[in-house]
mmCIF file of C-alpha atoms in Angstrom:
data_model
loop_
_atom_site.group_PDB
_atom_site.id
_atom_site.type_symbol
_atom_site.label_atom_id
_atom_site.label_comp_id
_atom_site.label_asym_id
_atom_site.label_seq_id
_atom_site.Cartn_x
_atom_site.Cartn_y
_atom_site.Cartn_z
ATOM 1 C CA MET K 21 100.143 29.197 58.568
ATOM 2 C CA PRO K 22 96.553 30.182 60.098
ATOM 3 C CA ASP K 23 95.935 33.357 61.823
ATOM 4 C CA TYR K 24 94.617 32.776 65.243
ATOM 5 C CA LEU K 25 93.343 35.388 67.801
ATOM 6 C CA ILE K 26 94.555 34.812 71.205
ATOM 7 C CA PHE K 27 93.261 36.224 74.554
ATOM 8 C CA GLN K 28 93.513 35.743 78.042
ATOM 9 C CA LEU K 29 90.578 34.854 80.849
ATOM 10 C CA VAL K 30 92.446 35.398 84.219
ATOM 11 C CA ALA K 31 90.049 35.490 87.296
ATOM 12 C CA SER K 32 89.982 34.712 91.273
ATOM 13 C CA ILE K 33 86.844 32.875 90.922
ATOM 14 C CA GLY K 34 84.507 31.795 87.802
ATOM 15 C CA ALA K 35 81.763 29.556 86.784
ATOM 16 C CA MET K 36 81.643 27.930 83.697
ATOM 17 C CA GLY K 37 78.519 26.431 83.061
ATOM 18 C CA GLU K 38 77.279 23.066 83.278
ATOM 19 C CA PHE K 39 73.653 21.647 84.188
ATOM 20 C CA GLY K 40 71.657 24.759 84.905
ATOM 21 C CA GLY K 41 69.449 22.735 87.650
ATOM 22 C CA HIS K 42 67.538 24.546 90.406
ATOM 23 C CA ASP K 43 69.168 22.845 93.643
ATOM 24 C CA ARG K 44 72.752 23.092 92.339
ATOM 25 C CA ARG K 45 74.319 24.512 89.353
ATOM 26 C CA GLY K 46 76.829 23.022 88.311
ATOM 27 C CA SER K 47 80.755 24.564 86.757
ATOM 28 C CA LEU K 48 83.291 22.721 84.001
ATOM 29 C CA THR K 49 87.105 22.922 84.936
ATOM 30 C CA LEU K 50 87.642 25.714 82.068
ATOM 31 C CA PRO K 51 85.135 27.981 79.972
ATOM 32 C CA GLY K 52 82.657 26.247 77.286
ATOM 33 C CA ARG K 53 82.059 27.035 73.772
ATOM 34 C CA SER K 54 79.178 29.341 74.885
ATOM 35 C CA ALA K 55 80.555 31.335 77.091
ATOM 36 C CA ILE K 56 83.371 32.155 75.102
ATOM 37 C CA ILE K 57 80.780 33.282 72.630
ATOM 38 C CA GLY K 58 78.732 34.890 75.180
ATOM 39 C CA THR K 59 81.748 37.113 76.028
ATOM 40 C CA LEU K 60 82.568 38.219 72.345
ATOM 41 C CA GLY K 61 79.092 39.324 72.006
ATOM 42 C CA ALA K 62 79.218 41.273 74.587
ATOM 43 C CA ALA K 63 82.120 42.731 74.021
ATOM 44 C CA LEU K 64 80.535 43.414 70.482
ATOM 45 C CA GLY K 65 77.840 45.215 72.186
ATOM 46 C CA ARG K 66 75.134 42.401 71.798
ATOM 47 C CA ARG K 67 72.284 41.329 74.209
ATOM 48 C CA ARG K 68 70.616 38.255 74.357
ATOM 49 C CA ASP K 69 68.124 38.046 71.952
ATOM 50 C CA ASP K 70 70.084 39.764 69.053
ATOM 51 C CA ASP K 71 71.848 37.617 66.246
ATOM 52 C CA PHE K 72 74.628 35.574 67.310
ATOM 53 C CA SER K 73 74.962 33.742 63.988
ATOM 54 C CA ASP K 74 78.170 35.095 62.589
ATOM 55 C CA LEU K 75 80.062 34.013 65.964
ATOM 56 C CA GLU K 76 78.530 30.341 66.271
ATOM 57 C CA THR K 77 80.039 29.882 63.035
ATOM 58 C CA LEU K 78 83.574 31.040 65.171
ATOM 59 C CA ALA K 79 86.770 27.669 65.684
ATOM 60 C CA MET K 80 88.101 28.419 68.916
ATOM 61 C CA ALA K 81 90.573 26.349 71.417
ATOM 62 C CA VAL K 82 90.173 26.805 74.860
ATOM 63 C CA ALA K 83 93.412 25.759 77.287
ATOM 64 C CA SER K 84 94.128 26.140 80.950
ATOM 65 C CA PHE K 85 97.462 27.651 82.574
ATOM 66 C CA GLY K 86 96.715 26.082 85.856
ATOM 67 C CA ARG K 87 94.828 23.560 88.022
ATOM 68 C CA THR K 88 91.462 25.270 89.459
ATOM 69 C CA ALA K 89 90.487 24.292 92.264
ATOM 70 C CA PRO K 90 86.393 23.325 93.489
ATOM 71 C CA LEU K 91 84.382 25.985 95.167
ATOM 72 C CA ARG K 92 81.172 24.975 96.278
ATOM 73 C CA ASP K 93 79.030 28.016 97.688
ATOM 74 C CA TYR K 94 75.286 26.956 99.220
ATOM 75 C CA HIS K 95 72.550 29.498 100.102
ATOM 76 C CA THR K 96 68.895 29.022 101.045
ATOM 77 C CA VAL K 97 66.447 30.058 98.374
ATOM 78 C CA GLN K 98 62.621 31.761 99.307
ATOM 79 C CA THR K 99 60.413 30.092 96.384
ATOM 80 C CA VAL K 100 56.661 31.182 96.483
ATOM 81 C CA PRO K 101 54.336 28.460 94.301
ATOM 82 C CA SER K 102 52.822 30.159 91.350
ATOM 83 C CA ALA K 103 48.728 29.525 92.951
ATOM 84 C CA ALA K 104 49.758 30.696 96.254
ATOM 85 C CA VAL K 105 49.779 34.595 94.692
ATOM 86 C CA LYS K 106 48.209 36.049 92.265
ATOM 87 C CA ALA K 107 49.567 38.761 90.123
ATOM 88 C CA PRO K 108 52.141 39.498 92.671
ATOM 89 C CA GLN K 109 53.482 43.397 91.026
ATOM 90 C CA SER K 110 56.920 42.217 92.593
ATOM 91 C CA ARG K 111 59.132 39.445 94.212
ATOM 92 C CA PRO K 112 59.200 41.003 97.344
ATOM 93 C CA GLU K 113 55.017 41.156 97.804
ATOM 94 C CA ALA K 114 54.907 37.810 96.617
ATOM 95 C CA LEU K 115 56.872 36.523 99.011
ATOM 96 C CA ARG K 116 54.809 38.481 101.515
ATOM 97 C CA ALA K 117 51.923 37.699 100.498
ATOM 98 C CA ALA K 118 53.058 34.179 100.686
ATOM 99 C CA ASP K 119 54.097 34.171 104.464
ATOM 100 C CA ARG K 120 50.879 35.498 105.498
ATOM 101 C CA LYS K 121 49.127 32.046 104.400
ATOM 102 C CA GLY K 122 52.171 29.925 105.267
ATOM 103 C CA LYS K 123 53.101 28.940 101.498
ATOM 104 C CA VAL K 124 57.092 30.226 101.299
ATOM 105 C CA ASN K 125 59.020 27.519 100.218
ATOM 106 C CA THR K 126 62.592 27.259 101.774
ATOM 107 C CA THR K 127 65.162 25.388 99.615
ATOM 108 C CA LEU K 128 69.435 24.989 100.415
ATOM 109 C CA THR K 129 70.854 25.334 97.000
ATOM 110 C CA SER K 130 74.354 25.155 95.723
ATOM 111 C CA ARG K 131 76.635 26.985 93.139
ATOM 112 C CA ASP K 132 80.158 25.493 91.984
ATOM 113 C CA TYR K 133 83.229 27.738 91.365
ATOM 114 C CA ARG K 134 86.792 26.956 90.273
ATOM 115 C CA THR K 135 89.409 28.828 91.579
ATOM 116 C CA ASP K 136 92.400 30.416 90.084
ATOM 117 C CA CYS K 137 90.625 30.343 86.782
ATOM 118 C CA VAL K 138 94.087 31.572 84.138
ATOM 119 C CA PHE K 139 92.622 30.272 80.385
ATOM 120 C CA GLY K 140 93.503 30.968 76.944
ATOM 121 C CA VAL K 141 91.414 31.303 74.083
ATOM 122 C CA ALA K 142 92.635 31.024 70.673
ATOM 123 C CA ILE K 143 89.946 32.217 67.409
ATOM 124 C CA TRP K 144 90.181 31.725 64.097
ATOM 125 C CA GLN K 145 87.639 31.397 60.998
ATOM 126 C CA GLY K 146 86.038 34.462 61.641
ATOM 127 C CA ASP K 147 86.849 38.011 60.943
ATOM 128 C CA LEU K 148 89.394 38.773 63.514
ATOM 129 C CA PRO K 149 90.795 42.527 63.746
ATOM 130 C CA ILE K 150 87.062 43.509 64.714
ATOM 131 C CA LEU K 151 86.654 40.696 67.740
ATOM 132 C CA GLU K 152 90.100 42.273 68.739
ATOM 133 C CA ARG K 153 89.682 45.584 68.591
ATOM 134 C CA ALA K 154 85.979 44.576 70.212
ATOM 135 C CA LEU K 155 88.332 43.364 73.019
ATOM 136 C CA ARG K 156 90.229 45.670 73.763
ATOM 137 C CA GLN K 157 87.083 48.395 74.402
ATOM 138 C CA PRO K 158 84.336 45.608 75.195
ATOM 139 C CA VAL K 159 80.797 47.924 75.343
ATOM 140 C CA PHE K 160 79.461 45.685 78.879
ATOM 141 C CA GLN K 161 80.786 44.302 81.270
ATOM 142 C CA THR K 162 82.322 41.059 81.119
ATOM 143 C CA PHE K 163 82.416 38.837 83.757
ATOM 144 C CA LEU K 164 84.269 34.630 83.778
ATOM 145 C CA GLY K 165 80.754 33.087 84.297
ATOM 146 C CA ARG K 166 78.558 34.653 86.916
ATOM 147 C CA LYS K 167 78.320 38.468 87.902
ATOM 148 C CA SER K 168 79.739 37.618 91.010
ATOM 149 C CA CYS K 169 82.985 36.444 89.314
ATOM 150 C CA PRO K 170 84.660 39.342 87.205
ATOM 151 C CA LEU K 171 87.774 39.691 85.007
ATOM 152 C CA SER K 172 91.111 40.515 87.118
ATOM 153 C CA ALA K 173 93.038 41.488 84.026
ATOM 154 C CA PRO K 174 91.987 42.656 80.885
ATOM 155 C CA PHE K 175 92.047 40.427 77.318
ATOM 156 C CA ASP K 176 95.245 41.396 75.668
ATOM 157 C CA PRO K 177 93.688 40.058 72.418
ATOM 158 C CA ARG K 178 96.865 40.398 69.698
ATOM 159 C CA ILE K 179 96.523 38.137 66.131
ATOM 160 C CA VAL K 180 99.363 36.012 66.073
ATOM 161 C CA THR K 181 101.071 33.080 63.701
ATOM 162 C CA ASP K 182 101.522 29.778 64.473
ATOM 163 C CA GLU K 183 100.867 26.032 63.094
ATOM 164 C CA ASN K 184 97.716 24.901 65.857
ATOM 165 C CA PRO K 185 96.323 26.632 68.239
ATOM 166 C CA ALA K 186 98.213 24.879 71.218
ATOM 167 C CA LYS K 187 101.719 26.784 69.859
ATOM 168 C CA ALA K 188 99.397 30.290 68.952
ATOM 169 C CA LEU K 189 98.677 30.551 72.809
ATOM 170 C CA ARG K 190 102.118 30.418 74.223
ATOM 171 C CA HIS K 191 102.221 33.882 72.568
ATOM 172 C CA LEU K 192 99.936 34.607 75.216
ATOM 173 C CA ARG K 193 101.799 37.836 77.899
ATOM 174 C CA LEU K 194 100.413 36.530 81.220
ATOM 175 C CA PRO K 195 99.783 39.156 84.106
ATOM 176 C CA PRO K 196 103.039 39.579 85.903
ATOM 177 C CA TRP K 197 101.537 38.592 89.240
ATOM 178 C CA ILE K 198 100.748 35.184 87.258
ATOM 179 C CA GLY K 199 104.215 34.317 86.307
ATOM 180 C CA SER K 200 105.266 31.850 84.069
ATOM 181 C CA ARG K 201 102.362 28.708 83.673
ATOM 182 C CA LYS K 202 102.632 25.324 81.343
ATOM 183 C CA MET K 203 99.872 24.520 79.468
ATOM 184 C CA ILE K 204 97.748 21.718 81.724
ATOM 185 C CA GLU K 205 94.866 21.065 78.936
ATOM 186 C CA ILE K 206 93.570 22.275 75.289
ATOM 187 C CA VAL K 207 89.866 21.951 74.379
ATOM 188 C CA ALA K 208 88.643 22.115 71.027
ATOM 189 C CA GLU K 209 86.233 21.049 68.465
ATOM 190 C CA GLU K 210 86.792 17.358 67.328
ATOM 191 C CA GLY K 211 89.220 17.092 64.975
ATOM 192 C CA THR K 212 91.485 20.458 65.430
ATOM 193 C CA ASP K 213 95.268 20.163 65.435
ATOM 194 C CA LEU K 214 96.426 20.506 69.548
ATOM 195 C CA GLY K 215 100.045 19.240 68.506
ATOM 196 C CA ALA K 216 99.769 15.799 70.741
ATOM 197 C CA PRO K 217 97.500 12.753 71.281
ATOM 198 C CA ALA K 218 93.976 13.816 71.918
ATOM 199 C CA ARG K 219 91.072 11.814 73.257
ATOM 200 C CA TRP K 220 87.637 13.412 73.442
ATOM 201 C CA GLU K 221 84.340 14.035 75.210
ATOM 202 C CA VAL K 222 81.474 15.166 74.631
ATOM 203 C CA ARG K 223 79.830 18.900 76.511
ATOM 204 C CA HIS K 224 76.386 20.248 76.857
ATOM 205 C CA ASP K 225 77.159 23.554 75.825
ATOM 206 C CA ARG K 226 76.427 23.864 72.301
ATOM 207 C CA ALA K 227 73.838 27.129 72.277
ATOM 208 C CA LEU K 228 70.689 26.008 70.662
ATOM 209 C CA ASP K 229 68.178 28.808 71.821
ATOM 210 C CA ARG K 230 69.848 31.917 73.637
ATOM 211 C CA SER K 231 66.435 33.183 75.062
ATOM 212 C CA LEU K 232 65.386 29.855 76.470
ATOM 213 C CA TRP K 233 68.806 28.570 77.765
ATOM 214 C CA HIS K 234 68.940 25.749 75.918
ATOM 215 C CA PHE K 235 72.149 23.851 75.271
ATOM 216 C CA GLY K 236 72.782 20.848 72.871
ATOM 217 C CA ARG K 237 75.997 18.217 73.134
ATOM 218 C CA ALA K 238 78.683 18.251 70.964
ATOM 219 C CA ARG K 239 82.412 16.242 71.037
ATOM 220 C CA TYR K 240 85.457 18.450 72.121
ATOM 221 C CA ALA K 241 89.520 17.092 71.566
ATOM 222 C CA VAL K 242 91.171 17.125 75.056
ATOM 223 C CA ALA K 243 95.011 17.067 74.892
ATOM 224 C CA HIS K 244 97.925 18.391 77.105
ATOM 225 C CA PRO K 245 100.395 18.722 75.014
ATOM 226 C CA GLU K 246 102.985 20.371 77.414
ATOM 227 C CA VAL K 247 102.711 17.565 79.756
ATOM 228 C CA GLN K 248 103.097 15.163 77.941
ATOM 229 C CA ALA K 249 105.891 16.836 75.961
ATOM 230 C CA GLN K 250 107.574 16.908 79.181
ATOM 231 C CA GLU K 251 106.984 13.675 79.850
ATOM 232 C CA ALA K 252 108.071 12.351 76.944
ATOM 233 C CA THR K 253 111.534 13.858 78.147
#
């Protein structure tokens, strides 16, 4: 049986990527592949312009332990047309100069979040001991998406051996205030054995260029092993 590095992502509120438009930024229901790789990179002490090629080769599965609820935050943003101010030294200076010319634009924007986030991650096909040590003592502070979404529990990483990632994630030791929870959903690359019949869906979370924030699409398997097992009984 293969070895898996398992760890948890627990937060009161999280933002899991999706299309990053200016007027609205959405959120997936659970962290995407690029978010997990970014978290591992932060734990290892890598910056955005560092090499992530070794992490891109990792195989992973992400499971949700609970049905997160959507939350949308509305706020206004002031923007300055590029032609309104020449070579400003700072954003406040640009806003003041544009305001004197009546060139400030005010836009209503929204940001989507998920509340009650309890996720488990299984990693395999990589240097698991190094990643485990990094998650125990992260170099950089980590978040569940945006900086307004701090984690509320340690990663608690462990290397376990089991038949598939779904069974490996049953070894998670969730925080005591969370209590016992069933695995609602698990997502992995298409073709991964998830221990239950799976459907597939397309997600735009494959990092193509991290410096330019370009992401590509990939097909993923989605299964509900514990829910389906309960229905079968």
